[in-house]
PDB file of C-alpha atoms in Angstrom:
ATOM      1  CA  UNK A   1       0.000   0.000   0.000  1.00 72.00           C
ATOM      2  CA  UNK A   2       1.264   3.604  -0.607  1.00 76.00           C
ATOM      3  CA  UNK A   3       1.827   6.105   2.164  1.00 88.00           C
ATOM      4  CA  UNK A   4       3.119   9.834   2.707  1.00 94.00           C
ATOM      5  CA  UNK A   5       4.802  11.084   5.092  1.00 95.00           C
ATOM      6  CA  UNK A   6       5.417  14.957   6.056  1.00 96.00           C
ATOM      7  CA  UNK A   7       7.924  14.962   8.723  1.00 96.00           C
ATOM      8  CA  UNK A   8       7.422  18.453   9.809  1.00 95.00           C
ATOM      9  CA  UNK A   9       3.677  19.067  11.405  1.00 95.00           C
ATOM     10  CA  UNK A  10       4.709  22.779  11.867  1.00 96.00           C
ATOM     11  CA  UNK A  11       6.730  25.230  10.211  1.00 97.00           C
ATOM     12  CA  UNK A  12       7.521  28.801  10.923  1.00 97.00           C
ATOM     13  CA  UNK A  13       9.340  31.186   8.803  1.00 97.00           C
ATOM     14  CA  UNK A  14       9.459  34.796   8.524  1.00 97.00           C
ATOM     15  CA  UNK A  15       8.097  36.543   5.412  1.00 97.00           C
ATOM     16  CA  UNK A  16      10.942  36.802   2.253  1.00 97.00           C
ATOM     17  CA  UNK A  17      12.890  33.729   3.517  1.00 98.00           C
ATOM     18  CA  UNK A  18      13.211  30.744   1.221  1.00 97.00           C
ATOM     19  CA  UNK A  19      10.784  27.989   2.309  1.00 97.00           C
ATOM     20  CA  UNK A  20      11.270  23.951   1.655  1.00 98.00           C
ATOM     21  CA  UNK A  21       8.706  20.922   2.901  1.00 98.00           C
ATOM     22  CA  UNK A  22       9.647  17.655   3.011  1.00 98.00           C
ATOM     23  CA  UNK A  23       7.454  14.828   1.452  1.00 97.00           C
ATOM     24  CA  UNK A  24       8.801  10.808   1.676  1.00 96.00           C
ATOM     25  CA  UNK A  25       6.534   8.630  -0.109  1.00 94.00           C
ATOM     26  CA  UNK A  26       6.388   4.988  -0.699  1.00 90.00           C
ATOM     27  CA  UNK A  27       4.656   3.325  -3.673  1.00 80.00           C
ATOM     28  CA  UNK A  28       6.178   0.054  -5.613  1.00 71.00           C
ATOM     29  CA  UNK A  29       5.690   2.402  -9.122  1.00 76.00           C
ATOM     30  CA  UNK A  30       6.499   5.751 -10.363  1.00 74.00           C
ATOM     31  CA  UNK A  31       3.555   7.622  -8.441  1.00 83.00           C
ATOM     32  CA  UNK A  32       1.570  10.752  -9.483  1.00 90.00           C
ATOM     33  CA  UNK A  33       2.608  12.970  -7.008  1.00 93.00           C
ATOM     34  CA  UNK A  34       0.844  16.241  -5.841  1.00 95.00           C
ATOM     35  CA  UNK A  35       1.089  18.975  -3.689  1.00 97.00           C
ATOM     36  CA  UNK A  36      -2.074  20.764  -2.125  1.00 95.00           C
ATOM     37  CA  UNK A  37      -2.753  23.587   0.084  1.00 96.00           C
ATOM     38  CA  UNK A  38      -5.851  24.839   2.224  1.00 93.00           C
ATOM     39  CA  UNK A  39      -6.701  27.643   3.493  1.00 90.00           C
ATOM     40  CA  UNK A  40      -8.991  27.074   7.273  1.00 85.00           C
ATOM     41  CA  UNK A  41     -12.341  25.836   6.538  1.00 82.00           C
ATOM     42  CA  UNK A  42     -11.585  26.130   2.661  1.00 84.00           C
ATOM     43  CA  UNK A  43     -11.200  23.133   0.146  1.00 86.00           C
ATOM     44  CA  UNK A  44      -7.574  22.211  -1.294  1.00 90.00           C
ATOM     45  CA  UNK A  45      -5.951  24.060  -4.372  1.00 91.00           C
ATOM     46  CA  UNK A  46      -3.950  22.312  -6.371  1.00 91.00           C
ATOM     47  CA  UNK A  47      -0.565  23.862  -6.252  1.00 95.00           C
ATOM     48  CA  UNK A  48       1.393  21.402  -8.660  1.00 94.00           C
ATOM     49  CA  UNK A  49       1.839  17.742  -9.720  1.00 93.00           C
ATOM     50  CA  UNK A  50       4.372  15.146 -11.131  1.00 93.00           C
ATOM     51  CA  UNK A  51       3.588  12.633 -13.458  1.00 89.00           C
ATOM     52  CA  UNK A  52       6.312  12.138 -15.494  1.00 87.00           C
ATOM     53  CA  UNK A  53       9.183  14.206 -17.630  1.00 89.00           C
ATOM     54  CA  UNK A  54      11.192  16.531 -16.216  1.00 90.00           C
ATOM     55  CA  UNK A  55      11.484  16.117 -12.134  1.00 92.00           C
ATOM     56  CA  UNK A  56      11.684  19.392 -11.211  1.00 96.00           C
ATOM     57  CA  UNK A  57       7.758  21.436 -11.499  1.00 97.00           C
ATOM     58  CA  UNK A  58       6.604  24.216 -11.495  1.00 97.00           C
ATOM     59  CA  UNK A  59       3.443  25.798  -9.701  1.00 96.00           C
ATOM     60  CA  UNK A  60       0.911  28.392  -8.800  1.00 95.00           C
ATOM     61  CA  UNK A  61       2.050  31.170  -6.410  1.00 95.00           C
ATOM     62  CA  UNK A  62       5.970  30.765  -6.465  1.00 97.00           C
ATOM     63  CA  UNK A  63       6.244  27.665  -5.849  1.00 98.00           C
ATOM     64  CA  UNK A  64       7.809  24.473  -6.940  1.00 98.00           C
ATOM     65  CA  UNK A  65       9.295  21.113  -6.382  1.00 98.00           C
ATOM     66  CA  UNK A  66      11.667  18.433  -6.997  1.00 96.00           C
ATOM     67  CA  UNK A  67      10.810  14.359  -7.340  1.00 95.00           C
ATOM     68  CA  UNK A  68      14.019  12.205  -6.820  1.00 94.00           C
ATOM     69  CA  UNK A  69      13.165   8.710  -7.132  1.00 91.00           C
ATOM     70  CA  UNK A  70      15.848   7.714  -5.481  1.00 92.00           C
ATOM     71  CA  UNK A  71      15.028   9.280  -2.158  1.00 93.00           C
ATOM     72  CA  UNK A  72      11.582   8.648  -2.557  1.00 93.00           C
ATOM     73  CA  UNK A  73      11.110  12.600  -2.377  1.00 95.00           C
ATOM     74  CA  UNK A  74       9.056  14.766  -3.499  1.00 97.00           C
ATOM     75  CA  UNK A  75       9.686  18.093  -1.588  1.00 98.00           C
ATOM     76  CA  UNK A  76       8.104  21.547  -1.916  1.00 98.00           C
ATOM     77  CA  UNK A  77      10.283  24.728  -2.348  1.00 98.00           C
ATOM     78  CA  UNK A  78       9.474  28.494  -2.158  1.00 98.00           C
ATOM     79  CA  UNK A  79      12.307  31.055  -2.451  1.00 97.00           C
ATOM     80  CA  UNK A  80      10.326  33.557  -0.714  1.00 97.00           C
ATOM     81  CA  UNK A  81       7.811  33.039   1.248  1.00 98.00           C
ATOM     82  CA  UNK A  82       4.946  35.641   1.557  1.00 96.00           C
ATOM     83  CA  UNK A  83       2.512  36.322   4.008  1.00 96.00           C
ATOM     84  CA  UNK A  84      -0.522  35.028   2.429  1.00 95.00           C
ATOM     85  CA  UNK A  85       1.662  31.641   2.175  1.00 97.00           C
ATOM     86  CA  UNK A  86       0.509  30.781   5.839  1.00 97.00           C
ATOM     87  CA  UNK A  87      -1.492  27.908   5.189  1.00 96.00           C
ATOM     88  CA  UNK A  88      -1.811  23.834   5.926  1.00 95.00           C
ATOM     89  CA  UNK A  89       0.218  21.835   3.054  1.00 97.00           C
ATOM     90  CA  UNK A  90      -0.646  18.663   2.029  1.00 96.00           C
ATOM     91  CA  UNK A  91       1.883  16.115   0.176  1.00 96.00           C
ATOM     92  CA  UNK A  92      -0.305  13.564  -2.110  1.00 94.00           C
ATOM     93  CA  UNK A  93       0.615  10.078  -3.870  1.00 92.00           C
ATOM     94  CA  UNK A  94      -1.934   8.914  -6.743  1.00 89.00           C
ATOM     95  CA  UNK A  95      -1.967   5.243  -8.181  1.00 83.00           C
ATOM     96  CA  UNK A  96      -4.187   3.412 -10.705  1.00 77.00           C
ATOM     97  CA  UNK A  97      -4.968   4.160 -13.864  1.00 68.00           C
ATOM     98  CA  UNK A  98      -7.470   6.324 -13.276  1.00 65.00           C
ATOM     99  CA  UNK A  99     -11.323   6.001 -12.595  1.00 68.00           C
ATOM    100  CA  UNK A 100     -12.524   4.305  -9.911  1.00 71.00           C
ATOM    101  CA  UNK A 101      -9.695   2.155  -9.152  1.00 75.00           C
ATOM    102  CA  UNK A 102      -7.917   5.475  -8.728  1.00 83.00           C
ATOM    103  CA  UNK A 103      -6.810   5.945  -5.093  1.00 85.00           C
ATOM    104  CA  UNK A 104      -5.101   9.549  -4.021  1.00 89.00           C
ATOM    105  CA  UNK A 105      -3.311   8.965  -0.653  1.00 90.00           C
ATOM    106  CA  UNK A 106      -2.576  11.775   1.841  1.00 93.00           C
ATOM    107  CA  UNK A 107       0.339  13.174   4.011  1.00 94.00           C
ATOM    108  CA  UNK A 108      -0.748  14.389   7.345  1.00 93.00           C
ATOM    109  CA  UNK A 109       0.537  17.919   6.608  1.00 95.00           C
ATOM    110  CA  UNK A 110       2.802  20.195   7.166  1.00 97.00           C
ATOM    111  CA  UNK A 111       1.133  24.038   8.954  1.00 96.00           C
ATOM    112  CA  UNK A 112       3.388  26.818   7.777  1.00 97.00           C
ATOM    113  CA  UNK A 113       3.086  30.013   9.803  1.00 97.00           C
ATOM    114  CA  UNK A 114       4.822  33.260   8.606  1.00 97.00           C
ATOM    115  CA  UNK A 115       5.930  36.221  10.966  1.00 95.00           C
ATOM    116  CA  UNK A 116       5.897  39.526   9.492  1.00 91.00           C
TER     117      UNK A 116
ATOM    118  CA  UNK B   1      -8.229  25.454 -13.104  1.00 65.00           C
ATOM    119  CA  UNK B   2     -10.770  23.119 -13.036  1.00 72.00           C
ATOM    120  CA  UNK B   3     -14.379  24.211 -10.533  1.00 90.00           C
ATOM    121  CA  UNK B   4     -16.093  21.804  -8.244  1.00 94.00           C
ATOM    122  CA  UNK B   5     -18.647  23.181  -6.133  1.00 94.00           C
ATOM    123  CA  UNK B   6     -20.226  22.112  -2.587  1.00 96.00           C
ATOM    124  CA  UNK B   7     -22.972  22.559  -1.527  1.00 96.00           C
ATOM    125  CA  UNK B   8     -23.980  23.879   1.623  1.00 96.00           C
ATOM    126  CA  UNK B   9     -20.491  25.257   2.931  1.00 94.00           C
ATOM    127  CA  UNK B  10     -21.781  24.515   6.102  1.00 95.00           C
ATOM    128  CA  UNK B  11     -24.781  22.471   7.712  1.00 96.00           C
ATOM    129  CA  UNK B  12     -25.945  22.464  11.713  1.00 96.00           C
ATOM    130  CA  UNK B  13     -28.308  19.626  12.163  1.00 96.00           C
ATOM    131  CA  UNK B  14     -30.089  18.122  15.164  1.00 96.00           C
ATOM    132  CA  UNK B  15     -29.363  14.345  16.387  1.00 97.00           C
ATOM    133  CA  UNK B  16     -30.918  11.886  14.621  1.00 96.00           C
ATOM    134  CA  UNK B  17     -31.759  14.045  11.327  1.00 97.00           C
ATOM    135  CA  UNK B  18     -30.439  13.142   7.762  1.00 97.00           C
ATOM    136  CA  UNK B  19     -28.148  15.901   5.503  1.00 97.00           C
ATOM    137  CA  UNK B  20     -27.536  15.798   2.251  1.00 97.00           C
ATOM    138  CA  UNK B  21     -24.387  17.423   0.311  1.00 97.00           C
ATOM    139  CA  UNK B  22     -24.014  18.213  -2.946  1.00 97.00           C
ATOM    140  CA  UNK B  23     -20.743  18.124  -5.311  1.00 96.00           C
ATOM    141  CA  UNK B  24     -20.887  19.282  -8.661  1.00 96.00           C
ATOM    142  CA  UNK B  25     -18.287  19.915 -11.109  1.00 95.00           C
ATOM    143  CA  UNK B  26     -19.357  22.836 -12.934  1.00 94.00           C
ATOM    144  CA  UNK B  27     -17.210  22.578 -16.405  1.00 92.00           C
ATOM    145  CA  UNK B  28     -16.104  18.935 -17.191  1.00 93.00           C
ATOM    146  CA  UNK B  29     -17.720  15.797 -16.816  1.00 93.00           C
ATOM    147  CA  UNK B  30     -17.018  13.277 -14.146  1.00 91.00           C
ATOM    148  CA  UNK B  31     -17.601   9.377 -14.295  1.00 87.00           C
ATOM    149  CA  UNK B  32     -15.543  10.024 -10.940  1.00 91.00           C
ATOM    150  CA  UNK B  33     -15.855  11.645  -7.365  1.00 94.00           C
ATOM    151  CA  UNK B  34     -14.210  11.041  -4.083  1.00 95.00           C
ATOM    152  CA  UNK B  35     -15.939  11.609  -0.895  1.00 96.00           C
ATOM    153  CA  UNK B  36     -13.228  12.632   2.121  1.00 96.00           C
ATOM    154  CA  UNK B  37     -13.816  13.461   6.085  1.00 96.00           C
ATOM    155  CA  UNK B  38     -11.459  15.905   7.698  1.00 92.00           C
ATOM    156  CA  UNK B  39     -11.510  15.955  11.607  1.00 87.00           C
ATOM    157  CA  UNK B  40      -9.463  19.515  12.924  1.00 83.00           C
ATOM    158  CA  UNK B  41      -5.958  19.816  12.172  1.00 80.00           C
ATOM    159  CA  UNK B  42      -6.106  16.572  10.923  1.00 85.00           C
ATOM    160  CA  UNK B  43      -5.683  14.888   7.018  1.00 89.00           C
ATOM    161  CA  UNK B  44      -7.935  14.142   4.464  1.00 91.00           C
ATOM    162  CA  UNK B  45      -9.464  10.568   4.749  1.00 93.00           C
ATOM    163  CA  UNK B  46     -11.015   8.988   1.848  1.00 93.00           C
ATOM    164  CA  UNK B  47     -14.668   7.312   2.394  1.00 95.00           C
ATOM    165  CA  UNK B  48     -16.118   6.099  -0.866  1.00 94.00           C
ATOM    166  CA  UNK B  49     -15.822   6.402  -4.676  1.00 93.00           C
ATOM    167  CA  UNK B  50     -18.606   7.394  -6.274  1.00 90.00           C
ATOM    168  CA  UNK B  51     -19.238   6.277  -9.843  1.00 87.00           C
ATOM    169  CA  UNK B  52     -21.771   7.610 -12.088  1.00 86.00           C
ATOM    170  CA  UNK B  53     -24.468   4.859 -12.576  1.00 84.00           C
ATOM    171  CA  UNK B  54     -23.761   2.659 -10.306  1.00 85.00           C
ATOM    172  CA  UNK B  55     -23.068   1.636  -6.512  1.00 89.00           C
ATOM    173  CA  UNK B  56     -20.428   3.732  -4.488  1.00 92.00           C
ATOM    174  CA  UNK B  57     -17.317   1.900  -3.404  1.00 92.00           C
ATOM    175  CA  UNK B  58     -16.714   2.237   0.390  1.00 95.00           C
ATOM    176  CA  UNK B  59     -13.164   2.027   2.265  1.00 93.00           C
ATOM    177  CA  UNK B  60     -13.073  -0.044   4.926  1.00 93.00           C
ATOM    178  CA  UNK B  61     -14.526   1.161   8.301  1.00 94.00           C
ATOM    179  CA  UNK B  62     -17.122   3.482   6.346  1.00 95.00           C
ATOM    180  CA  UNK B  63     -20.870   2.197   6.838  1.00 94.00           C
ATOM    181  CA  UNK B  64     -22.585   2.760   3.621  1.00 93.00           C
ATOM    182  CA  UNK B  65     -26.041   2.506   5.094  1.00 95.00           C
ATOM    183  CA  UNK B  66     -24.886   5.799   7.282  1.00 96.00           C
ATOM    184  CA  UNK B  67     -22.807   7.599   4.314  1.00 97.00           C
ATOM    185  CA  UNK B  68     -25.185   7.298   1.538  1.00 96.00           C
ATOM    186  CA  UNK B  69     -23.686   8.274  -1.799  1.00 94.00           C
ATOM    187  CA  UNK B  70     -26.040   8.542  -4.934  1.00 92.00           C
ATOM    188  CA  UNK B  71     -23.661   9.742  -8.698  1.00 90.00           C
ATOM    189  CA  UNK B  72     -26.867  10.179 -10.804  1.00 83.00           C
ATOM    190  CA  UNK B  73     -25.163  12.490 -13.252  1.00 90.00           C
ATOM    191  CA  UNK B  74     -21.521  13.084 -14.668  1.00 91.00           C
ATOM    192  CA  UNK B  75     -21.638  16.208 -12.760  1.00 94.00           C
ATOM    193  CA  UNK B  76     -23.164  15.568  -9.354  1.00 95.00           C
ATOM    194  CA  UNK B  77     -22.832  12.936  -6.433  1.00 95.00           C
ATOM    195  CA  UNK B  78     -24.398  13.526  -3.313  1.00 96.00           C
ATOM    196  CA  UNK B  79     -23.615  12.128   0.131  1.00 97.00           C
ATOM    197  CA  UNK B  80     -26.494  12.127   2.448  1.00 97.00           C
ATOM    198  CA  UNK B  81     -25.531  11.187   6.354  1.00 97.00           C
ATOM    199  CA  UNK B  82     -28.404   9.588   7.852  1.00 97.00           C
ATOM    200  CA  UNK B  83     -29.722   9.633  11.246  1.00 96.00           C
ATOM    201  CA  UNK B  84     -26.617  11.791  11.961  1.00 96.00           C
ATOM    202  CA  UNK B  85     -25.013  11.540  15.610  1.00 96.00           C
ATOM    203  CA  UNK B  86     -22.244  14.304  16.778  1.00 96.00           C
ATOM    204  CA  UNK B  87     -19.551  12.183  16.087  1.00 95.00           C
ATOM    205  CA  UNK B  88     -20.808  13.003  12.624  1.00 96.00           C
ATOM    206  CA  UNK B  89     -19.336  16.782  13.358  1.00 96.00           C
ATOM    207  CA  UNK B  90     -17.048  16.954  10.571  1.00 95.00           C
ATOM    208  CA  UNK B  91     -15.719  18.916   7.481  1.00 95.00           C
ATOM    209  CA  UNK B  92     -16.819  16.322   4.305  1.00 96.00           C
ATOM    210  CA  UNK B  93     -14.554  17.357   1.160  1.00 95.00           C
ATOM    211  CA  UNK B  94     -15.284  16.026  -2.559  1.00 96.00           C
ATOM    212  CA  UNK B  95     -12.853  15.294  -5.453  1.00 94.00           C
ATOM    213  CA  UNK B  96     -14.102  15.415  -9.514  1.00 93.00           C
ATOM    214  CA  UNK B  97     -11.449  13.574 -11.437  1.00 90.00           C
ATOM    215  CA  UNK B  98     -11.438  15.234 -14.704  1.00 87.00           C
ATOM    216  CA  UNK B  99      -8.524  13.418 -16.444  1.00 83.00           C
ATOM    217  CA  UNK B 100      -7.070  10.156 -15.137  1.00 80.00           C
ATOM    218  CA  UNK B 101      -5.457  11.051 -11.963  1.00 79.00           C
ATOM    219  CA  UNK B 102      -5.945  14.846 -11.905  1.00 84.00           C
ATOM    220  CA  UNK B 103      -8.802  15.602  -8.943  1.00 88.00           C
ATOM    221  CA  UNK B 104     -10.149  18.765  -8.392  1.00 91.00           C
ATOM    222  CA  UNK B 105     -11.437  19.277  -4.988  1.00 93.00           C
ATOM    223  CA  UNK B 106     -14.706  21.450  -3.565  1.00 94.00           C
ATOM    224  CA  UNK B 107     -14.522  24.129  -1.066  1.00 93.00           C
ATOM    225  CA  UNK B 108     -15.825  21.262   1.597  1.00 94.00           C
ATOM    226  CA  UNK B 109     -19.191  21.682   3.773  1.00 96.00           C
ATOM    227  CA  UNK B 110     -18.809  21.649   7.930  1.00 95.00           C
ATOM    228  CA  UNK B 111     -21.325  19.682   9.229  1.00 96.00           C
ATOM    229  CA  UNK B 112     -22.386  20.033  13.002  1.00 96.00           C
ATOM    230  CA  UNK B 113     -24.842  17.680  14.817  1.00 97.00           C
ATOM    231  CA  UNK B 114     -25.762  18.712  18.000  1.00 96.00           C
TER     232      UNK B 114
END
């Protein structure tokens, strides 16, 4: 079975500094990979995904991220971090080929909190 | 990007009443929708699939004769909670898969039993 693990349950930068959050994930295949974000009592954006290609993505908002297979990573990256940033981050590992055997597996997230 | 809509953002119910929520993607079609529960500061945690035309797919540890889940059209499943209890109290989220693996998520609907 796949999992996802955020190591970091809390983060806490100050506004302009360069921001990183870990994701480990473990799935037998290449995964989809994802990386969400929610706002409190909001649904989750999509900031970016990996499916295949080129490992390193680009997102909404600044941000962007890196898959290396090799350390089962897929972290998130920010070179500077803004206010508005201050959110709850979830890392996310897809399998199946889509449709209802499709099964999109959660980290337990990661809160970043910016100080002025 | 991609809209999904929920429907109501938020729900306060009395013990032993049924609610109903709505997800609809408003511009694609969707043979595919995930239902998820989020307790506070906690993850997402998938309930059922719902497949247009026919019978939901529950994870394990989800009753499907509390978490009714009808997908009568390619761009609307509903989960109804019957007979609701507070340990009900929850934020419910829905996914609209538009292309294989690519989900697009709602805004998500609090519901509170008292």
């Amino acid at each position: 079975a796949q999992s996802v693990t955020q190591p970091d349950i809390h983060i806490t930068v100050s506004e302009g500094a360069s921001l990183e959050l870990r994701c480990n994930y473990s799935y037998g295949a290449t995964p989809y990979l994802f990386w969400y974000v929610q706002s409190p009592g909001q649904g989750l954006q999509l900031l970016l995904k990996y499916f295949s290609g080129d490992t390193l993505v680009q997102g909404i908002k600044g941000f962007e991220a890196e898959f290396k297979r090799s350390q089962s990573s897929f972290n998130l990256r920010k070179p500077s971090v803004h206010w508005s940033d201050a959110a709850e981050y979830f890392c996310a590992v897809g399998r199946g080929s889509g449709g209802s055997n499709y099964k999109l597996t959660f980290g337990k997230g990661t809160l970043l909190t910016v100080n002025p | 990007g991609a809209v999904v809509s929920q429907h109501p953002s938020w729900v306060i119910c009395k013990s032993g009443t049924s609610v109903k929520i709505e997800c609809r993607s408003l511009d694609f079609q969707a043979t595919t929708m995930f239902w998820y529960r989020q307790f506070p500061k906690q993850s997402l945690m998938l309930m059922a699939t719902s497949n247009e035309g026919s019978k939901a797919t529950y994870e394990q540890g989800v009753e499907k004769d509390k978490f009714l889940i009808n997908h009568a059209s390619l761009t609307l499943s509903t989960l109804t909670v019957t007979s609701a209890h507070p340990e009900d109290s929850s934020f419910y989220i829905c996914s609209a898969m538009k292309r294989p693996g690519e989900l697009f998520f709602g805004e998500g609907s609090r519901l509170t039993v008292l």
